[in-house]
Amino acid sequence: MTVPDSFAGSAAKLRRGIEHLESLKADMSAWAEGKPYEPVFERNADATEHVIKLRVFQKPPLMRWSVIIGDSLHNFRACLDHAIYALAIVLSG
């Protein structure tokens, strides 16, 4: 896809936001592939109540993932800002 020069900043921000999401997906897959948890099935004596719990062996890096999500959202918002500005320049010229 060819992007006019005035929209290059917007396209760059969009690509960077997508890179962050791909990084998050890779991190989450790597964590899950390590078998960091297992399901535990429980029921009461008369089998009227069933509970499924997760036994976690390795906590997910939630702080890291939160920062990556925030960076991605910030880039998507900046993409929109750049696009609106570029559109205003194109329409005024």
mmCIF file of N, CA and C in Angstrom:
data_model
loop_
_atom_site.group_PDB
_atom_site.id
_atom_site.type_symbol
_atom_site.label_atom_id
_atom_site.label_comp_id
_atom_site.label_asym_id
_atom_site.label_seq_id
_atom_site.Cartn_x
_atom_site.Cartn_y
_atom_site.Cartn_z
ATOM 1 N N MET A 1 0.837 -1.179 0.000
ATOM 2 C CA MET A 1 0.000 0.000 0.000
ATOM 3 C C MET A 1 0.882 1.241 0.000
ATOM 4 N N THR A 2 0.645 2.158 -0.913
ATOM 5 C CA THR A 2 1.393 3.398 -0.994
ATOM 6 C C THR A 2 0.692 4.451 -0.155
ATOM 7 N N VAL A 3 1.476 5.112 0.669
ATOM 8 C CA VAL A 3 0.937 6.132 1.556
ATOM 9 C C VAL A 3 1.502 7.478 1.129
ATOM 10 N N PRO A 4 0.626 8.479 0.897
ATOM 11 C CA PRO A 4 1.146 9.817 0.586
ATOM 12 C C PRO A 4 2.058 10.300 1.703
ATOM 13 N N ASP A 5 3.042 11.146 1.356
ATOM 14 C CA ASP A 5 4.011 11.632 2.343
ATOM 15 C C ASP A 5 3.343 12.254 3.564
ATOM 16 N N SER A 6 2.228 12.941 3.362
ATOM 17 C CA SER A 6 1.575 13.603 4.483
ATOM 18 C C SER A 6 0.995 12.607 5.493
ATOM 19 N N PHE A 7 0.780 11.375 5.071
ATOM 20 C CA PHE A 7 0.246 10.346 5.970
ATOM 21 C C PHE A 7 1.320 9.354 6.437
ATOM 22 N N ALA A 8 2.584 9.624 6.121
ATOM 23 C CA ALA A 8 3.669 8.706 6.484
ATOM 24 C C ALA A 8 3.784 8.539 7.996
ATOM 25 N N GLY A 9 3.619 9.625 8.746
ATOM 26 C CA GLY A 9 3.696 9.550 10.210
ATOM 27 C C GLY A 9 2.597 8.676 10.782
ATOM 28 N N SER A 10 1.412 8.816 10.223
ATOM 29 C CA SER A 10 0.289 8.009 10.676
ATOM 30 C C SER A 10 0.538 6.531 10.403
ATOM 31 N N ALA A 11 1.028 6.236 9.216
ATOM 32 C CA ALA A 11 1.318 4.845 8.857
ATOM 33 C C ALA A 11 2.413 4.260 9.745
ATOM 34 N N ALA A 12 3.418 5.079 10.073
ATOM 35 C CA ALA A 12 4.514 4.619 10.936
ATOM 36 C C ALA A 12 3.997 4.290 12.338
ATOM 37 N N LYS A 13 3.119 5.133 12.864
ATOM 38 C CA LYS A 13 2.545 4.881 14.189
ATOM 39 C C LYS A 13 1.691 3.618 14.182
ATOM 40 N N LEU A 14 0.947 3.413 13.105
ATOM 41 C CA LEU A 14 0.123 2.212 12.988
ATOM 42 C C LEU A 14 1.009 0.961 12.969
ATOM 43 N N ARG A 15 2.066 0.993 12.175
ATOM 44 C CA ARG A 15 2.992 -0.159 12.118
ATOM 45 C C ARG A 15 3.614 -0.438 13.485
ATOM 46 N N ARG A 16 3.987 0.628 14.193
ATOM 47 C CA ARG A 16 4.603 0.451 15.513
ATOM 48 C C ARG A 16 3.612 -0.139 16.508
ATOM 49 N N GLY A 17 2.367 0.284 16.461
ATOM 50 C CA GLY A 17 1.342 -0.293 17.335
ATOM 51 C C GLY A 17 1.149 -1.770 17.050
ATOM 52 N N ILE A 18 1.167 -2.136 15.778
ATOM 53 C CA ILE A 18 1.038 -3.549 15.397
ATOM 54 C C ILE A 18 2.251 -4.343 15.862
ATOM 55 N N GLU A 19 3.445 -3.752 15.767
ATOM 56 C CA GLU A 19 4.653 -4.420 16.268
ATOM 57 C C GLU A 19 4.523 -4.728 17.756
ATOM 58 N N HIS A 20 3.985 -3.776 18.508
ATOM 59 C CA HIS A 20 3.792 -4.001 19.948
ATOM 60 C C HIS A 20 2.836 -5.177 20.184
ATOM 61 N N LEU A 21 1.749 -5.240 19.434
ATOM 62 C CA LEU A 21 0.799 -6.346 19.605
ATOM 63 C C LEU A 21 1.425 -7.684 19.232
ATOM 64 N N GLU A 22 2.252 -7.698 18.201
ATOM 65 C CA GLU A 22 2.944 -8.939 17.822
ATOM 66 C C GLU A 22 3.921 -9.365 18.911
ATOM 67 N N SER A 23 4.579 -8.386 19.521
ATOM 68 C CA SER A 23 5.486 -8.670 20.641
ATOM 69 C C SER A 23 4.717 -9.261 21.815
ATOM 70 N N LEU A 24 3.557 -8.687 22.111
ATOM 71 C CA LEU A 24 2.710 -9.201 23.192
ATOM 72 C C LEU A 24 2.279 -10.630 22.904
ATOM 73 N N LYS A 25 1.853 -10.881 21.689
ATOM 74 C CA LYS A 25 1.418 -12.225 21.307
ATOM 75 C C LYS A 25 2.559 -13.225 21.471
ATOM 76 N N ALA A 26 3.763 -12.856 21.055
ATOM 77 C CA ALA A 26 4.929 -13.739 21.206
ATOM 78 C C ALA A 26 5.238 -13.998 22.677
ATOM 79 N N ASP A 27 5.184 -12.944 23.499
ATOM 80 C CA ASP A 27 5.440 -13.093 24.938
ATOM 81 C C ASP A 27 4.419 -14.023 25.586
ATOM 82 N N MET A 28 3.156 -13.833 25.251
ATOM 83 C CA MET A 28 2.102 -14.649 25.851
ATOM 84 C C MET A 28 2.219 -16.110 25.403
ATOM 85 N N SER A 29 2.561 -16.321 24.154
ATOM 86 C CA SER A 29 2.731 -17.689 23.652
ATOM 87 C C SER A 29 3.911 -18.369 24.331
ATOM 88 N N ALA A 30 5.010 -17.640 24.484
ATOM 89 C CA ALA A 30 6.194 -18.210 25.142
ATOM 90 C C ALA A 30 5.874 -18.589 26.585
ATOM 91 N N TRP A 31 5.124 -17.738 27.275
ATOM 92 C CA TRP A 31 4.743 -18.041 28.653
ATOM 93 C C TRP A 31 3.848 -19.276 28.700
ATOM 94 N N ALA A 32 2.869 -19.346 27.820
ATOM 95 C CA ALA A 32 1.918 -20.461 27.828
ATOM 96 C C ALA A 32 2.569 -21.778 27.415
ATOM 97 N N GLU A 33 3.545 -21.724 26.519
ATOM 98 C CA GLU A 33 4.212 -22.948 26.071
ATOM 99 C C GLU A 33 5.035 -23.596 27.181
ATOM 100 N N GLY A 34 5.404 -22.814 28.191
ATOM 101 C CA GLY A 34 6.174 -23.338 29.306
ATOM 102 C C GLY A 34 5.340 -24.113 30.308
ATOM 103 N N LYS A 35 4.066 -24.333 30.012
ATOM 104 C CA LYS A 35 3.132 -25.031 30.907
ATOM 105 C C LYS A 35 3.187 -24.428 32.317
ATOM 106 N N PRO A 36 2.885 -23.124 32.404
ATOM 107 C CA PRO A 36 2.999 -22.441 33.693
ATOM 108 C C PRO A 36 1.837 -22.688 34.646
ATOM 109 N N TYR A 37 0.848 -23.451 34.203
ATOM 110 C CA TYR A 37 -0.314 -23.717 35.054
ATOM 111 C C TYR A 37 -0.926 -25.054 34.668
ATOM 112 N N GLU A 38 -1.786 -25.558 35.551
ATOM 113 C CA GLU A 38 -2.540 -26.768 35.236
ATOM 114 C C GLU A 38 -3.932 -26.641 35.841
ATOM 115 N N PRO A 39 -4.922 -27.202 35.178
ATOM 116 C CA PRO A 39 -6.270 -27.154 35.746
ATOM 117 C C PRO A 39 -6.415 -28.170 36.881
ATOM 118 N N VAL A 40 -7.177 -27.810 37.883
ATOM 119 C CA VAL A 40 -7.466 -28.695 39.008
ATOM 120 C C VAL A 40 -8.994 -28.801 39.099
ATOM 121 N N PHE A 41 -9.504 -30.018 38.997
ATOM 122 C CA PHE A 41 -10.946 -30.249 39.023
ATOM 123 C C PHE A 41 -11.331 -30.790 40.394
ATOM 124 N N GLU A 42 -12.333 -30.168 41.002
ATOM 125 C CA GLU A 42 -12.793 -30.591 42.321
ATOM 126 C C GLU A 42 -14.319 -30.703 42.303
ATOM 127 N N ARG A 43 -14.821 -31.567 43.162
ATOM 128 C CA ARG A 43 -16.274 -31.652 43.356
ATOM 129 C C ARG A 43 -16.531 -32.039 44.800
ATOM 130 N N ASN A 44 -17.725 -31.724 45.259
ATOM 131 C CA ASN A 44 -18.054 -32.068 46.638
ATOM 132 C C ASN A 44 -18.453 -33.546 46.716
ATOM 133 N N ALA A 45 -18.687 -34.028 47.918
ATOM 134 C CA ALA A 45 -18.925 -35.463 48.133
ATOM 135 C C ALA A 45 -20.147 -35.993 47.379
ATOM 136 N N ASP A 46 -21.208 -35.209 47.284
ATOM 137 C CA ASP A 46 -22.403 -35.720 46.589
ATOM 138 C C ASP A 46 -22.471 -35.266 45.118
ATOM 139 N N ALA A 47 -21.377 -34.723 44.617
ATOM 140 C CA ALA A 47 -21.232 -34.324 43.208
ATOM 141 C C ALA A 47 -22.274 -33.302 42.753
ATOM 142 N N THR A 48 -22.677 -32.437 43.673
ATOM 143 C CA THR A 48 -23.629 -31.396 43.286
ATOM 144 C C THR A 48 -22.930 -30.078 42.975
ATOM 145 N N GLU A 49 -21.662 -29.998 43.318
ATOM 146 C CA GLU A 49 -20.903 -28.780 43.057
ATOM 147 C C GLU A 49 -19.581 -29.162 42.412
ATOM 148 N N HIS A 50 -19.283 -28.551 41.280
ATOM 149 C CA HIS A 50 -18.029 -28.803 40.563
ATOM 150 C C HIS A 50 -17.272 -27.484 40.441
ATOM 151 N N VAL A 51 -15.978 -27.552 40.682
ATOM 152 C CA VAL A 51 -15.138 -26.359 40.640
ATOM 153 C C VAL A 51 -13.911 -26.659 39.789
ATOM 154 N N ILE A 52 -13.576 -25.723 38.936
ATOM 155 C CA ILE A 52 -12.331 -25.822 38.166
ATOM 156 C C ILE A 52 -11.444 -24.665 38.604
ATOM 157 N N LYS A 53 -10.246 -24.992 39.052
ATOM 158 C CA LYS A 53 -9.270 -23.989 39.483
ATOM 159 C C LYS A 53 -8.024 -24.140 38.628
ATOM 160 N N LEU A 54 -7.195 -23.117 38.635
ATOM 161 C CA LEU A 54 -5.900 -23.197 37.971
ATOM 162 C C LEU A 54 -4.817 -23.154 39.030
ATOM 163 N N ARG A 55 -3.923 -24.105 38.965
ATOM 164 C CA ARG A 55 -2.740 -24.097 39.827
ATOM 165 C C ARG A 55 -1.642 -23.448 39.001
ATOM 166 N N VAL A 56 -1.192 -22.281 39.441
ATOM 167 C CA VAL A 56 -0.202 -21.508 38.688
ATOM 168 C C VAL A 56 1.188 -21.797 39.245
ATOM 169 N N PHE A 57 2.076 -22.235 38.362
ATOM 170 C CA PHE A 57 3.464 -22.517 38.732
ATOM 171 C C PHE A 57 4.368 -21.329 38.447
ATOM 172 N N GLN A 58 4.035 -20.580 37.397
ATOM 173 C CA GLN A 58 4.828 -19.410 37.023
ATOM 174 C C GLN A 58 3.852 -18.282 36.678
ATOM 175 N N LYS A 59 3.891 -17.230 37.466
ATOM 176 C CA LYS A 59 2.976 -16.117 37.235
ATOM 177 C C LYS A 59 3.299 -15.434 35.903
ATOM 178 N N PRO A 60 2.274 -14.969 35.201
ATOM 179 C CA PRO A 60 2.527 -14.247 33.957
ATOM 180 C C PRO A 60 3.128 -12.869 34.264
ATOM 181 N N PRO A 61 3.944 -12.353 33.353
ATOM 182 C CA PRO A 61 4.537 -11.024 33.574
ATOM 183 C C PRO A 61 3.527 -9.917 33.255
ATOM 184 N N LEU A 62 2.558 -9.747 34.136
ATOM 185 C CA LEU A 62 1.452 -8.828 33.875
ATOM 186 C C LEU A 62 1.894 -7.376 33.739
ATOM 187 N N MET A 63 2.894 -6.965 34.492
ATOM 188 C CA MET A 63 3.366 -5.581 34.387
ATOM 189 C C MET A 63 3.943 -5.338 32.989
ATOM 190 N N ARG A 64 4.768 -6.267 32.513
ATOM 191 C CA ARG A 64 5.353 -6.141 31.167
ATOM 192 C C ARG A 64 4.246 -6.105 30.113
ATOM 193 N N TRP A 65 3.292 -7.017 30.224
ATOM 194 C CA TRP A 65 2.207 -7.072 29.247
ATOM 195 C C TRP A 65 1.368 -5.800 29.286
ATOM 196 N N SER A 66 1.138 -5.268 30.463
ATOM 197 C CA SER A 66 0.362 -4.028 30.586
ATOM 198 C C SER A 66 1.062 -2.871 29.894
ATOM 199 N N VAL A 67 2.366 -2.795 30.045
ATOM 200 C CA VAL A 67 3.128 -1.719 29.414
ATOM 201 C C VAL A 67 3.102 -1.870 27.892
ATOM 202 N N ILE A 68 3.230 -3.089 27.398
ATOM 203 C CA ILE A 68 3.175 -3.312 25.949
ATOM 204 C C ILE A 68 1.805 -2.919 25.406
ATOM 205 N N ILE A 69 0.741 -3.290 26.104
ATOM 206 C CA ILE A 69 -0.609 -2.922 25.671
ATOM 207 C C ILE A 69 -0.759 -1.398 25.674
ATOM 208 N N GLY A 70 -0.263 -0.749 26.717
ATOM 209 C CA GLY A 70 -0.330 0.715 26.784
ATOM 210 C C GLY A 70 0.429 1.375 25.651
ATOM 211 N N ASP A 71 1.626 0.855 25.344
ATOM 212 C CA ASP A 71 2.404 1.399 24.236
ATOM 213 C C ASP A 71 1.663 1.230 22.911
ATOM 214 N N SER A 72 1.055 0.083 22.728
ATOM 215 C CA SER A 72 0.312 -0.183 21.504
ATOM 216 C C SER A 72 -0.866 0.783 21.374
ATOM 217 N N LEU A 73 -1.637 0.939 22.433
ATOM 218 C CA LEU A 73 -2.777 1.854 22.405
ATOM 219 C C LEU A 73 -2.338 3.300 22.164
ATOM 220 N N HIS A 74 -1.230 3.669 22.778
ATOM 221 C CA HIS A 74 -0.701 5.020 22.577
ATOM 222 C C HIS A 74 -0.351 5.234 21.098
ATOM 223 N N ASN A 75 0.277 4.253 20.473
ATOM 224 C CA ASN A 75 0.637 4.376 19.058
ATOM 225 C C ASN A 75 -0.592 4.429 18.166
ATOM 226 N N PHE A 76 -1.623 3.654 18.485
ATOM 227 C CA PHE A 76 -2.847 3.698 17.689
ATOM 228 C C PHE A 76 -3.516 5.076 17.814
ATOM 229 N N ARG A 77 -3.497 5.628 19.022
ATOM 230 C CA ARG A 77 -4.072 6.964 19.215
ATOM 231 C C ARG A 77 -3.247 8.003 18.458
ATOM 232 N N ALA A 78 -1.926 7.888 18.524
ATOM 233 C CA ALA A 78 -1.060 8.822 17.801
ATOM 234 C C ALA A 78 -1.261 8.684 16.291
ATOM 235 N N CYS A 79 -1.521 7.471 15.825
ATOM 236 C CA CYS A 79 -1.811 7.237 14.417
ATOM 237 C C CYS A 79 -3.034 8.050 13.997
ATOM 238 N N LEU A 80 -4.056 8.007 14.814
ATOM 239 C CA LEU A 80 -5.269 8.769 14.530
ATOM 240 C C LEU A 80 -4.977 10.268 14.530
ATOM 241 N N ASP A 81 -4.225 10.742 15.512
ATOM 242 C CA ASP A 81 -3.871 12.161 15.573
ATOM 243 C C ASP A 81 -3.121 12.587 14.314
ATOM 244 N N HIS A 82 -2.132 11.787 13.913
ATOM 245 C CA HIS A 82 -1.344 12.101 12.715
ATOM 246 C C HIS A 82 -2.229 12.107 11.471
ATOM 247 N N ALA A 83 -3.134 11.149 11.390
ATOM 248 C CA ALA A 83 -4.008 11.056 10.219
ATOM 249 C C ALA A 83 -4.937 12.263 10.126
ATOM 250 N N ILE A 84 -5.498 12.696 11.253
ATOM 251 C CA ILE A 84 -6.393 13.859 11.262
ATOM 252 C C ILE A 84 -5.623 15.113 10.848
ATOM 253 N N TYR A 85 -4.420 15.259 11.385
ATOM 254 C CA TYR A 85 -3.604 16.421 11.031
ATOM 255 C C TYR A 85 -3.247 16.392 9.547
ATOM 256 N N ALA A 86 -2.812 15.251 9.048
ATOM 257 C CA ALA A 86 -2.448 15.124 7.636
ATOM 258 C C ALA A 86 -3.654 15.401 6.741
ATOM 259 N N LEU A 87 -4.810 14.919 7.145
ATOM 260 C CA LEU A 87 -6.027 15.160 6.366
ATOM 261 C C LEU A 87 -6.356 16.658 6.338
ATOM 262 N N ALA A 88 -6.178 17.324 7.446
ATOM 263 C CA ALA A 88 -6.432 18.770 7.493
ATOM 264 C C ALA A 88 -5.467 19.515 6.571
ATOM 265 N N ILE A 89 -4.211 19.094 6.544
ATOM 266 C CA ILE A 89 -3.217 19.726 5.668
ATOM 267 C C ILE A 89 -3.587 19.492 4.213
ATOM 268 N N VAL A 90 -3.958 18.253 3.869
ATOM 269 C CA VAL A 90 -4.307 17.913 2.497
ATOM 270 C C VAL A 90 -5.545 18.689 2.044
ATOM 271 N N LEU A 91 -6.544 18.784 2.906
ATOM 272 C CA LEU A 91 -7.782 19.462 2.539
ATOM 273 C C LEU A 91 -7.622 20.984 2.459
ATOM 274 N N SER A 92 -6.689 21.530 3.239
ATOM 275 C CA SER A 92 -6.496 22.985 3.229
ATOM 276 C C SER A 92 -5.600 23.424 2.067
ATOM 277 N N GLY A 93 -4.866 22.485 1.499
ATOM 278 C CA GLY A 93 -3.915 22.841 0.433
ATOM 279 C C GLY A 93 -4.444 22.600 -0.869
#
